[in-house]
Amino acid sequence: MAGLARGLVRGLAYGGDYNPEQWSDDVVAEDMRLMRQAGVNLVSLGIFSWVVHEPADGELDFSWLDRTLDLLHAHGVAVDLGTGTASPPMWLHHAHPEMLPQDGSWEPLAPGGRMGWCPSSPVYRRYALRLVERLAQHVGDHPAVVLWHVSNEFGGGNARCHCPESARAFRRWVEQRYGTVDALNAAWGTSVWGNRYTAFEQVTTPAGRTTHNPGHLLDFERFSSEALLAHHRAERDVLRRWSSRPVTTNFMVGFGPDVVDYARWAPHVDVVSNDHYTHGDDPWRHEDVAFAGDRSRGMSGGRPWLLMEHAPSAASWYAVNHAKAPGELARHALGHVARGSDSVLFFQWRAAPAGAEQFHSAMVGHAGERSRVYQDVVALGDLLGRVGELAGSTVVGARVALLHDDEAGWALRGGLRPVNGMPYAETARAFHTELFTRNVTTDVVPPWVDLDPYDLVVVPGLFLVAPSTAKAVAAAAARGATVVVTWFSGIVGPTGAVVTGGHPGAFRDLLGVLGDEFVPVDDGVPVPLDNGWVGRRWSELVAADDADVVARFADGTAGGGAAVTRREVPGGGTAWYVATDLDEASLGDLVERLLAEAGVAPVTDASPGVEVVRRASADASYLVAVNHDTGAPGWVAAHGTDLVTGDRHRGRVPLALGGVAVVREDAAPGSRSDDQ
Amino acid sequence: MAGLARGLVRGLAYGGDYNPEQWSDDVVAEDMRLMRQAGVNLVSLGIFSWVVHEPADGELDFSWLDRTLDLLHAHGVAVDLGTGTASPPMWLHHAHPEMLPQDGSWEPLAPGGRMGWCPSSPVYRRYALRLVERLAQHVGDHPAVVLWHVSNEFGGGNARCHCPESARAFRRWVEQRYGTVDALNAAWGTSVWGNRYTAFEQVTTPAGRTTHNPGHLLDFERFSSEALLAHHRAERDVLRRWSSRPVTTNFMVGFGPDVVDYARWAPHVDVVSNDHYTHGDDPWRHEDVAFAGDRSRGMSGGRPWLLMEHAPSAASWYAVNHAKAPGELARHALGHVARGSDSVLFFQWRAAPAGAEQFHSAMVGHAGERSRVYQDVVALGDLLGRVGELAGSTVVGARVALLHDDEAGWALRGGLRPVNGMPYAETARAFHTELFTRNVTTDVVPPWVDLDPYDLVVVPGLFLVAPSTAKAVAAAAARGATVVVTWFSGIVGPTGAVVTGGHPGAFRDLLGVLGDEFVPVDDGVPVPLDNGWVGRRWSELVAADDADVVARFADGTAGGGAAVTRREVPGGGTAWYVATDLDEASLGDLVERLLAEAGVAPVTDASPGVEVVRRASADASYLVAVNHDTGAPGWVAAHGTDLVTGDRHRGRVPLALGGVAVVREDAAPGSRSDDQ
Amino acid sequence: MAGLARGLVRGLAYGGDYNPEQWSDDVVAEDMRLMRQAGVNLVSLGIFSWVVHEPADGELDFSWLDRTLDLLHAHGVAVDLGTGTASPPMWLHHAHPEMLPQDGSWEPLAPGGRMGWCPSSPVYRRYALRLVERLAQHVGDHPAVVLWHVSNEFGGGNARCHCPESARAFRRWVEQRYGTVDALNAAWGTSVWGNRYTAFEQVTTPAGRTTHNPGHLLDFERFSSEALLAHHRAERDVLRRWSSRPVTTNFMVGFGPDVVDYARWAPHVDVVSNDHYTHGDDPWRHEDVAFAGDRSRGMSGGRPWLLMEHAPSAASWYAVNHAKAPGELARHALGHVARGSDSVLFFQWRAAPAGAEQFHSAMVGHAGERSRVYQDVVALGDLLGRVGELAGSTVVGARVALLHDDEAGWALRGGLRPVNGMPYAETARAFHTELFTRNVTTDVVPPWVDLDPYDLVVVPGLFLVAPSTAKAVAAAAARGATVVVTWFSGIVGPTGAVVTGGHPGAFRDLLGVLGDEFVPVDDGVPVPLDNGWVGRRWSELVAADDADVVARFADGTAGGGAAVTRREVPGGGTAWYVATDLDEASLGDLVERLLAEAGVAPVTDASPGVEVVRRASADASYLVAVNHDTGAPGWVAAHGTDLVTGDRHRGRVPLALGGVAVVREDAAPGSRSDDQ
């Protein structure tokens, strides 16, 4: 991944998905006026415009695109140009129905909608690349175009395909990965239930009803992600041949596991961009913003990334689609910026009256210019203009790493487990929440990153762990870091097979424990520890062979046994093991202890409910602060100028109830300084 | 629809579905005795008798039918004769499996059961019409036959078919409706997500997995209803060629949207007939009887209709199938009659020991003559005999119209909405309940009826509204009526596209409001208004540009904004808007206010829990009264003779606990008088 | 079924499923040491080893098997040898995908997994029998082999197949059963809904969407069980040709209805063997052990049976997989032995790191020898060694029969019922629980067993009853037994058709009642009786024509009518009818009354929470006692020697908290004596 995140536009990018092909010329003219009024400087164009460019097989026509690019350019709006391949034209569906992806019961996706193509379909690939090539040739150097946007939300509908083409491709992938059938049999443990293969041609995708082999399931997830990645790379390579503009595709980073493995995709985009939609019924949705932001930054190697889509107000796919509360638009936008985004982009500019998303919110709603959201959008545009110098700066001061890996999540869900249906990353988010509320900047990173910068390494429910990860985590502890590993981490290796000899296999030696048997606990039943902490859902029989017992299970089948252990690593730091799912208060206590031990402090002082993150460039240092408390005004400790108001403060910068501030600090530390 | 509802039999029709082909001769002989004892005068015969008439392809044999018709005629029982086409014979299924309807995953319905035929299947059509023609030729003038019963519960199993024949027919239908592909693209908004068609041949039924286009879904519902209607009409036309008897088919009118659009079917039957089954766990099932009755009458243009099926006691398809409580048999029967039915017909006469409905209740249960239900059936037959002069009279005095349209319900469910999974017509039923408990006679009508007779027009959650409806409702207000429109009404037009410019697009001008943004609320969270009323599930940002604010939202994102508004229409009546789902008490208050404003009064006074409706003929006027309170006796204010007891009363007619009365009023008003 | 249950090994058999093909030689060597240490004397081998024996079509290679049998034999471990046909090799799946079973939507089972074969597939049958024949020829007389284990858990995945082969076979089966189409039509009641067949070729399996005919569904269950049985018998017959060893296949007896009809299979195995897995969230799982044990014994005609599989600790297919509590391993093992098992066998010996069951517990867990479970397994092996003389003895003293029939369960679920979704055998288990807690030994038997030995016959919710059963039950009452029939028993006959004339048709005369109408009650709504008892879910209108009313319904639609009746059978015993689902306390009262009336006493006195059963041989009598109370020590009244401790006691044998005892009684009664 090249470092092209800055410089698309002057200041922070502001705008959203724009679909003028849905509208008449007078509406488009109105759009230009409203965009200027709102300070929009970047739109994503042409994401679903294949059929506009190619209304019939091979008949390319870019006249609409030319007109639109010229118009936007004339109005000072830069363009993130979609390749348009997300939605194949209906004429192509009609000609090639075999192109549709098929689910695990071999039912095809319907034509229409989005992503109606098998990632391994050679027919689709050929048509898509022909379009992309002609498009790049035609407008690859248009001055309005500053970024390429490959397809759209890869995997949204075609993440897992079981059609005959995919089955063939999967067999090739398996053969390539394992070389011999014996190696395949060993990896998947096919001797169990007598399912040994004797030739690669016998391998199928894990479709149909049965209790599938977990190794098989895991590899199919990997294959599927890579099949989509191959398509992304194919389009990207065509674009690079004909255009100098950077290339991205919009991720959908959540808690994970995601539909594709974004962390492993990240090296293949020039800039990480992300679509983020909160869950309306999540009371901590601002923390969800922070988690996704910390994770997006973790994928982009700390460099600025782009918030490619988020909702101006309500979505429409939840059971109840909540409108944003007053001020939430700005708070979420700044929340993303605080975590390293150089953009605030929305889906979508103008609400469509028809189509599947007719009730999804937009910057300009059905009621038009007068709508609340548009008024807030104008105000936010003004605010972003004031803080534009943030662009290009990076988040600094993260001394905590929280390891996250989609493969661990895939492995967790792909088989029968002591507790089934457990979502991956719940413990990760619980830890992140405790760090978030304490304003401790945390990098959510894939396990292969360099752990040297970190004084606290959190390994939360990382079910699958590669030997190299185990080694790196142990090395961090050996050089002095505090490491904390939680229940059901390090259980299986890269093939999904249990590391035998005692749990958690990957970390047994580091932690100095030997786990023998899992003792899950029903939902709602507390798991008391003897130090007053309370766990949930899980206990274990753990022998603390070479570790101190911090807390023991107070009762139950694991009663009297170790629940939380701590090992002082000879000549180094410490390695903690937490053998239950601590409740919020207990986890808060633990996190306090870990932070104290690791010597990690908050970014700065702030009143309760205030989020604060530091971004810095070579020239300046900034505090981005958001007051999520809508019941009381707040403050953040700083000396500097609030770019939002222009006021200078020493000691405490005030925050309105539900308000935001961006403080350019008086004593500018060096860029990317880690010393606060 | 011709006005043939009366005259099938002398007095009210009484009986049910009769399937003597399931029984031996001695049981049939017993049936004759028991029918006479119960006062049965009409049975539905031959509904599933295709295979009896045609045991092999083309070998017609009506000897069983001839015998049975003669026998019934000899016993004074008239016949509603089924065409028998609901269940194709197994030999036909075996010969033509392609005839089976396919669901949205292309899984065929199983052969056997009922309605195992694609409405667009030419094969089925040919076989069915051949049978109907031979049947009509053979018994079309039999004196026992007084009514034709086409098929059975159209759509029950084959309401939506996605087989290749249906796909072809749907393409033809779309082409016929829209003429050009451009018009189709405009109607469905296919530019969204790049799903534009370039030829009609690309159009499919909305089968398979995806987020389908809502316009596509809505038109498929319309097509499907019309495809079934075409079959009904084809059978009807054959019958008319060979028989002078009127033709009906049994509707399944509920709250809507129904499987087919009965209101649009009604002109194609000679008399509206309805099957009605209460939901055992519905504590207000007597109100459900009233709603369905008021709606059936609304479809029949106020003329008497036929209750073709209801259950003598328990059904068998619910999770828990409740038996009818003591007296409920008579109360429900009279409830239907009160709303305009000229019949009390049951499914079924005698309980079958085998088959899918072996535990469905019957007039003669498994225990035979001695069973409670049969005893009640005999008593009811006696009662109906006493009130037979009601036959042919019509319900009078309805000054409230409640608009209902299946298309609105289809549109509501066919796409992503601010709140998903909301059932249509809940607000309609809530309004109806308040009117019902106040004995205010209400017509539940499709939106295209003449609104002139009405002083109060209720538009409850009518999501889809045609411009002509908007105009008619505005005209009603302009001429002095009180109009009330509730949340999420008038949002989309006939294609399912949002009427832009501010909600509710269809009624914005009439109501004098501009709705900007929907603010749904989670289930169970109250939405307090500043006048003490309480809403649920919904709030909105509404500007009362040209209306008075009756109540405002007390808190939340919409807090301080208008919740209930009222506009005095210049020179006319008033137009109310209700922007939340009022709870029962609040809605009761609102309804009181609306009734007072519109000057609408109850039919007459009655004690609590008593339902009363007036029917009148040219010669007489009747009050049909049902005491739904089973804990206390009641009364209804009237001067006249209770036909049930023969007693004359002045002032108050007493009602036994759970009892019924039919009062012939002393001062007979003119037929269909509306002046009470 | 021959009486070969004893004599496989010396004493009780101890061990489990053993899959050395998954492991390296050094692990296998370790296994030999650990087995000896644990006292293992029997393993099940080769259950999934087809591909090991036949790595390519027709290339048989038994070298691995020979080596393994020799090794086990050398270490004193006998072998229950699997035929290996449960999992066809992947090469066979690849060559014959048409062999996969198809569900009711015709979706095939995936290849791999287990039981991926249609029971009616001639291709599979040919391949399977070829393997079995070669296997039996090769090792049929190996001294290690003491038992044949046909396939594995028949029906687990292929219980119901709707593929074309199965459809053909079902048609043949139906023709064979009914002879003529008229007889078929009469049996299934196809005149209902006009579904009469006119030729057998029109018959399909009840696949696809519709409300299927209940007789059709019931016969398809029977056919499916018999199709699997036919395969079992085919393998068995081959084995018998080449080997003198007894043959079994492992049942999965639960509450029923089971995937196949084990009671009707039992005559076709030489010894009944059962797999039993408790439900982790069942607080009475020890009672579940007892129920399954009493039922397994009921199938084996009272002879010892084999516990072929149970879990050493947690399973992995539940939502939350509970580990066994301390001591539960021994308590459950002894619970099975108490009910007549001559073995304690587990799935599985050693936990696999990979494959579908990687987290299922094992005798040797992932942590190896040191694990808690293995320590408990060693202790249990020691304990079983001390009580080995139990082997061959039989459970004695059962004077209560509880009738159970999978056909009744199948019939119950295969159609629309007054209450839908009711699980079969809930009332059976409720009765069994009351008898269990009172230490009244009960035989759970199919209805065709000789009822002569029983003084109390319980007929709990036996929905389908054959005339012969009705006659036998009546005969039991006539000769003096107490009979109790509960609600919704005896409603339908063998074809699934209701016995008309009044419920419960099969028992109307015996009980002296005439039930007219069912009045189900919603979950959670109590059904009070006038004697203080409380029912649930069900009431009825019952006329006690020839019976005494013990209790009446206190309110509701059935209020005032009979709820519990008792008829003194002239010159004989009594016949009770219970027309509601009594709650625990009420049922306990009833059971006390029934036991008193029938003169049935507990096995012996014991402290609360102690389970005790008597087994006896020709030479000795034993009390097997388990203290399920883990909060307090207990005792059982006995004179004799506790074989576990070696201590002799007179009066009370003490039981540790959660402990077990096996008492050889001083005064040995005769073998199978029934006089205590």
PDB file of C-alpha atoms in Angstrom, chain C residues 1-156:
ATOM      1  CA  MET C   1     -32.920 -60.924  19.052  1.00  0.00           C
ATOM      2  CA  ALA C   2     -30.703 -63.571  20.525  1.00  0.00           C
ATOM      3  CA  GLY C   3     -29.516 -63.326  24.099  1.00  0.00           C
ATOM      4  CA  LEU C   4     -25.869 -62.554  23.493  1.00  0.00           C
ATOM      5  CA  ALA C   5     -25.524 -59.586  25.753  1.00  0.00           C
ATOM      6  CA  ARG C   6     -23.100 -61.208  28.130  1.00  0.00           C
ATOM      7  CA  GLY C   7     -19.781 -62.743  27.652  1.00  0.00           C
ATOM      8  CA  LEU C   8     -18.108 -60.260  25.279  1.00  0.00           C
ATOM      9  CA  VAL C   9     -15.507 -59.598  27.943  1.00  0.00           C
ATOM     10  CA  ARG C  10     -14.924 -60.654  31.501  1.00  0.00           C
ATOM     11  CA  GLY C  11     -17.032 -58.416  33.762  1.00  0.00           C
ATOM     12  CA  LEU C  12     -18.464 -55.157  32.543  1.00  0.00           C
ATOM     13  CA  ALA C  13     -17.160 -53.864  29.244  1.00  0.00           C
ATOM     14  CA  TYR C  14     -15.218 -50.620  29.531  1.00  0.00           C
ATOM     15  CA  GLY C  15     -13.768 -48.462  26.804  1.00  0.00           C
ATOM     16  CA  GLY C  16     -14.933 -46.472  23.825  1.00  0.00           C
ATOM     17  CA  ASP C  17     -14.629 -45.588  20.183  1.00  0.00           C
ATOM     18  CA  TYR C  18     -11.040 -45.884  19.095  1.00  0.00           C
ATOM     19  CA  ASN C  19      -9.702 -44.338  15.898  1.00  0.00           C
ATOM     20  CA  PRO C  20      -5.995 -45.131  15.673  1.00  0.00           C
ATOM     21  CA  GLU C  21      -6.049 -44.356  11.949  1.00  0.00           C
ATOM     22  CA  GLN C  22      -5.954 -40.715  13.053  1.00  0.00           C
ATOM     23  CA  TRP C  23      -2.724 -41.134  14.960  1.00  0.00           C
ATOM     24  CA  SER C  24       0.955 -41.914  14.619  1.00  0.00           C
ATOM     25  CA  ASP C  25       2.495 -45.108  15.946  1.00  0.00           C
ATOM     26  CA  ASP C  26       3.930 -43.471  19.034  1.00  0.00           C
ATOM     27  CA  VAL C  27       0.556 -42.124  20.053  1.00  0.00           C
ATOM     28  CA  VAL C  28      -0.950 -45.567  19.507  1.00  0.00           C
ATOM     29  CA  ALA C  29       1.743 -47.080  21.708  1.00  0.00           C
ATOM     30  CA  GLU C  30       0.901 -44.517  24.361  1.00  0.00           C
ATOM     31  CA  ASP C  31      -2.764 -45.440  23.980  1.00  0.00           C
ATOM     32  CA  MET C  32      -1.978 -49.049  24.867  1.00  0.00           C
ATOM     33  CA  ARG C  33      -0.332 -47.948  28.097  1.00  0.00           C
ATOM     34  CA  LEU C  34      -3.144 -45.575  29.035  1.00  0.00           C
ATOM     35  CA  MET C  35      -5.859 -48.118  28.233  1.00  0.00           C
ATOM     36  CA  ARG C  36      -4.246 -50.674  30.471  1.00  0.00           C
ATOM     37  CA  GLN C  37      -3.907 -48.092  33.218  1.00  0.00           C
ATOM     38  CA  ALA C  38      -7.600 -47.278  32.910  1.00  0.00           C
ATOM     39  CA  GLY C  39      -8.785 -50.857  32.776  1.00  0.00           C
ATOM     40  CA  VAL C  40     -10.141 -50.590  29.244  1.00  0.00           C
ATOM     41  CA  ASN C  41     -11.176 -53.983  27.896  1.00  0.00           C
ATOM     42  CA  LEU C  42     -13.287 -53.179  24.820  1.00  0.00           C
ATOM     43  CA  VAL C  43     -12.973 -50.648  22.029  1.00  0.00           C
ATOM     44  CA  SER C  44     -15.069 -49.943  18.963  1.00  0.00           C
ATOM     45  CA  LEU C  45     -12.764 -49.945  15.978  1.00  0.00           C
ATOM     46  CA  GLY C  46     -13.041 -49.148  12.306  1.00  0.00           C
ATOM     47  CA  ILE C  47     -16.389 -47.402  12.358  1.00  0.00           C
ATOM     48  CA  PHE C  48     -15.241 -44.852   9.785  1.00  0.00           C
ATOM     49  CA  SER C  49     -12.430 -46.862   8.191  1.00  0.00           C
ATOM     50  CA  TRP C  50     -13.875 -47.725   4.796  1.00  0.00           C
ATOM     51  CA  VAL C  51     -11.366 -45.522   2.983  1.00  0.00           C
ATOM     52  CA  VAL C  52      -8.568 -47.112   4.999  1.00  0.00           C
ATOM     53  CA  HIS C  53      -9.672 -50.579   3.928  1.00  0.00           C
ATOM     54  CA  GLU C  54     -10.460 -49.582   0.354  1.00  0.00           C
ATOM     55  CA  PRO C  55      -8.431 -46.547  -0.717  1.00  0.00           C
ATOM     56  CA  ALA C  56      -9.498 -47.042  -4.321  1.00  0.00           C
ATOM     57  CA  ASP C  57     -12.436 -48.774  -5.962  1.00  0.00           C
ATOM     58  CA  GLY C  58     -12.044 -52.503  -5.364  1.00  0.00           C
ATOM     59  CA  GLU C  59      -8.521 -52.309  -3.938  1.00  0.00           C
ATOM     60  CA  LEU C  60      -8.994 -53.854  -0.540  1.00  0.00           C
ATOM     61  CA  ASP C  61      -6.149 -53.592   1.973  1.00  0.00           C
ATOM     62  CA  PHE C  62      -6.618 -54.846   5.523  1.00  0.00           C
ATOM     63  CA  SER C  63      -3.020 -54.531   6.634  1.00  0.00           C
ATOM     64  CA  TRP C  64      -3.719 -51.605   8.969  1.00  0.00           C
ATOM     65  CA  LEU C  65      -6.631 -53.479  10.473  1.00  0.00           C
ATOM     66  CA  ASP C  66      -4.622 -56.654  10.961  1.00  0.00           C
ATOM     67  CA  ARG C  67      -1.861 -54.771  12.738  1.00  0.00           C
ATOM     68  CA  THR C  68      -4.291 -52.926  14.958  1.00  0.00           C
ATOM     69  CA  LEU C  69      -6.309 -55.992  15.916  1.00  0.00           C
ATOM     70  CA  ASP C  70      -3.139 -57.855  16.799  1.00  0.00           C
ATOM     71  CA  LEU C  71      -1.885 -54.981  18.873  1.00  0.00           C
ATOM     72  CA  LEU C  72      -5.146 -54.625  20.795  1.00  0.00           C
ATOM     73  CA  HIS C  73      -5.381 -58.332  21.304  1.00  0.00           C
ATOM     74  CA  ALA C  74      -1.864 -58.403  22.627  1.00  0.00           C
ATOM     75  CA  HIS C  75      -2.866 -55.755  25.166  1.00  0.00           C
ATOM     76  CA  GLY C  76      -5.987 -57.581  26.281  1.00  0.00           C
ATOM     77  CA  VAL C  77      -8.422 -55.258  24.619  1.00  0.00           C
ATOM     78  CA  ALA C  78     -11.343 -56.838  22.793  1.00  0.00           C
ATOM     79  CA  VAL C  79     -12.828 -55.238  19.711  1.00  0.00           C
ATOM     80  CA  ASP C  80     -16.308 -54.263  18.640  1.00  0.00           C
ATOM     81  CA  LEU C  81     -15.531 -54.091  14.924  1.00  0.00           C
ATOM     82  CA  GLY C  82     -17.288 -51.540  12.757  1.00  0.00           C
ATOM     83  CA  THR C  83     -18.245 -52.506   9.248  1.00  0.00           C
ATOM     84  CA  GLY C  84     -17.065 -49.036   8.270  1.00  0.00           C
ATOM     85  CA  THR C  85     -19.934 -48.323   5.932  1.00  0.00           C
ATOM     86  CA  ALA C  86     -21.261 -45.242   7.721  1.00  0.00           C
ATOM     87  CA  SER C  87     -18.964 -42.942   5.723  1.00  0.00           C
ATOM     88  CA  PRO C  88     -18.489 -43.829   2.071  1.00  0.00           C
ATOM     89  CA  PRO C  89     -15.050 -42.848   0.764  1.00  0.00           C
ATOM     90  CA  MET C  90     -14.730 -39.522  -1.014  1.00  0.00           C
ATOM     91  CA  TRP C  91     -13.778 -41.381  -4.193  1.00  0.00           C
ATOM     92  CA  LEU C  92     -17.133 -43.118  -4.095  1.00  0.00           C
ATOM     93  CA  HIS C  93     -18.955 -39.830  -3.526  1.00  0.00           C
ATOM     94  CA  HIS C  94     -17.107 -38.418  -6.487  1.00  0.00           C
ATOM     95  CA  ALA C  95     -18.007 -41.376  -8.687  1.00  0.00           C
ATOM     96  CA  HIS C  96     -21.643 -41.569  -7.543  1.00  0.00           C
ATOM     97  CA  PRO C  97     -23.054 -38.246  -6.372  1.00  0.00           C
ATOM     98  CA  GLU C  98     -26.564 -39.605  -6.990  1.00  0.00           C
ATOM     99  CA  MET C  99     -26.040 -41.746  -3.896  1.00  0.00           C
ATOM    100  CA  LEU C 100     -26.451 -38.772  -1.545  1.00  0.00           C
ATOM    101  CA  PRO C 101     -29.711 -38.589   0.382  1.00  0.00           C
ATOM    102  CA  GLN C 102     -32.011 -35.678  -0.459  1.00  0.00           C
ATOM    103  CA  ASP C 103     -34.170 -33.791   1.988  1.00  0.00           C
ATOM    104  CA  GLY C 104     -37.767 -32.682   1.578  1.00  0.00           C
ATOM    105  CA  SER C 105     -36.655 -29.867  -0.707  1.00  0.00           C
ATOM    106  CA  TRP C 106     -34.542 -32.305  -2.712  1.00  0.00           C
ATOM    107  CA  GLU C 107     -31.349 -30.715  -1.465  1.00  0.00           C
ATOM    108  CA  PRO C 108     -28.680 -33.392  -1.245  1.00  0.00           C
ATOM    109  CA  LEU C 109     -26.616 -33.988   1.839  1.00  0.00           C
ATOM    110  CA  ALA C 110     -23.065 -32.858   1.251  1.00  0.00           C
ATOM    111  CA  PRO C 111     -20.458 -35.499   0.516  1.00  0.00           C
ATOM    112  CA  GLY C 112     -18.127 -36.071   3.432  1.00  0.00           C
ATOM    113  CA  GLY C 113     -19.516 -35.883   6.912  1.00  0.00           C
ATOM    114  CA  ARG C 114     -21.390 -39.050   7.780  1.00  0.00           C
ATOM    115  CA  MET C 115     -24.231 -41.149   6.414  1.00  0.00           C
ATOM    116  CA  GLY C 116     -23.974 -39.602   2.957  1.00  0.00           C
ATOM    117  CA  TRP C 117     -25.969 -42.352   1.324  1.00  0.00           C
ATOM    118  CA  CYS C 118     -29.547 -42.944   0.384  1.00  0.00           C
ATOM    119  CA  PRO C 119     -30.878 -46.038   2.159  1.00  0.00           C
ATOM    120  CA  SER C 120     -32.514 -47.178  -1.047  1.00  0.00           C
ATOM    121  CA  SER C 121     -29.516 -46.626  -3.283  1.00  0.00           C
ATOM    122  CA  PRO C 122     -28.585 -49.857  -5.082  1.00  0.00           C
ATOM    123  CA  VAL C 123     -25.169 -48.411  -5.915  1.00  0.00           C
ATOM    124  CA  TYR C 124     -24.332 -47.777  -2.309  1.00  0.00           C
ATOM    125  CA  ARG C 125     -25.715 -51.115  -1.236  1.00  0.00           C
ATOM    126  CA  ARG C 126     -23.506 -52.947  -3.724  1.00  0.00           C
ATOM    127  CA  TYR C 127     -20.331 -51.149  -2.668  1.00  0.00           C
ATOM    128  CA  ALA C 128     -21.102 -51.456   1.031  1.00  0.00           C
ATOM    129  CA  LEU C 129     -21.846 -55.173   0.957  1.00  0.00           C
ATOM    130  CA  ARG C 130     -18.721 -55.866  -1.074  1.00  0.00           C
ATOM    131  CA  LEU C 131     -16.654 -54.208   1.638  1.00  0.00           C
ATOM    132  CA  VAL C 132     -18.465 -55.974   4.458  1.00  0.00           C
ATOM    133  CA  GLU C 133     -18.077 -59.340   2.833  1.00  0.00           C
ATOM    134  CA  ARG C 134     -14.345 -58.929   2.294  1.00  0.00           C
ATOM    135  CA  LEU C 135     -13.937 -57.588   5.813  1.00  0.00           C
ATOM    136  CA  ALA C 136     -15.846 -60.452   7.390  1.00  0.00           C
ATOM    137  CA  GLN C 137     -13.950 -62.976   5.335  1.00  0.00           C
ATOM    138  CA  HIS C 138     -10.676 -61.456   6.396  1.00  0.00           C
ATOM    139  CA  VAL C 139     -11.106 -60.879  10.142  1.00  0.00           C
ATOM    140  CA  GLY C 140     -14.363 -62.581  11.006  1.00  0.00           C
ATOM    141  CA  ASP C 141     -12.614 -65.014  13.245  1.00  0.00           C
ATOM    142  CA  HIS C 142      -9.886 -62.825  14.644  1.00  0.00           C
ATOM    143  CA  PRO C 143      -9.696 -63.514  18.389  1.00  0.00           C
ATOM    144  CA  ALA C 144      -9.814 -59.788  19.227  1.00  0.00           C
ATOM    145  CA  VAL C 145     -13.148 -59.372  17.504  1.00  0.00           C
ATOM    146  CA  VAL C 146     -16.040 -60.116  19.872  1.00  0.00           C
ATOM    147  CA  LEU C 147     -18.839 -58.096  18.295  1.00  0.00           C
ATOM    148  CA  TRP C 148     -19.797 -56.602  14.939  1.00  0.00           C
ATOM    149  CA  HIS C 149     -20.920 -52.991  14.806  1.00  0.00           C
ATOM    150  CA  VAL C 150     -22.937 -52.378  11.642  1.00  0.00           C
ATOM    151  CA  SER C 151     -22.621 -48.868  10.229  1.00  0.00           C
ATOM    152  CA  ASN C 152     -23.128 -46.130  12.831  1.00  0.00           C
ATOM    153  CA  GLU C 153     -26.147 -44.341  14.250  1.00  0.00           C
ATOM    154  CA  PHE C 154     -28.389 -45.230  11.337  1.00  0.00           C
ATOM    155  CA  GLY C 155     -30.461 -42.287  10.194  1.00  0.00           C
ATOM    156  CA  GLY C 156     -28.181 -39.604  11.518  1.00  0.00           C
TER     157      GLY C 156
END
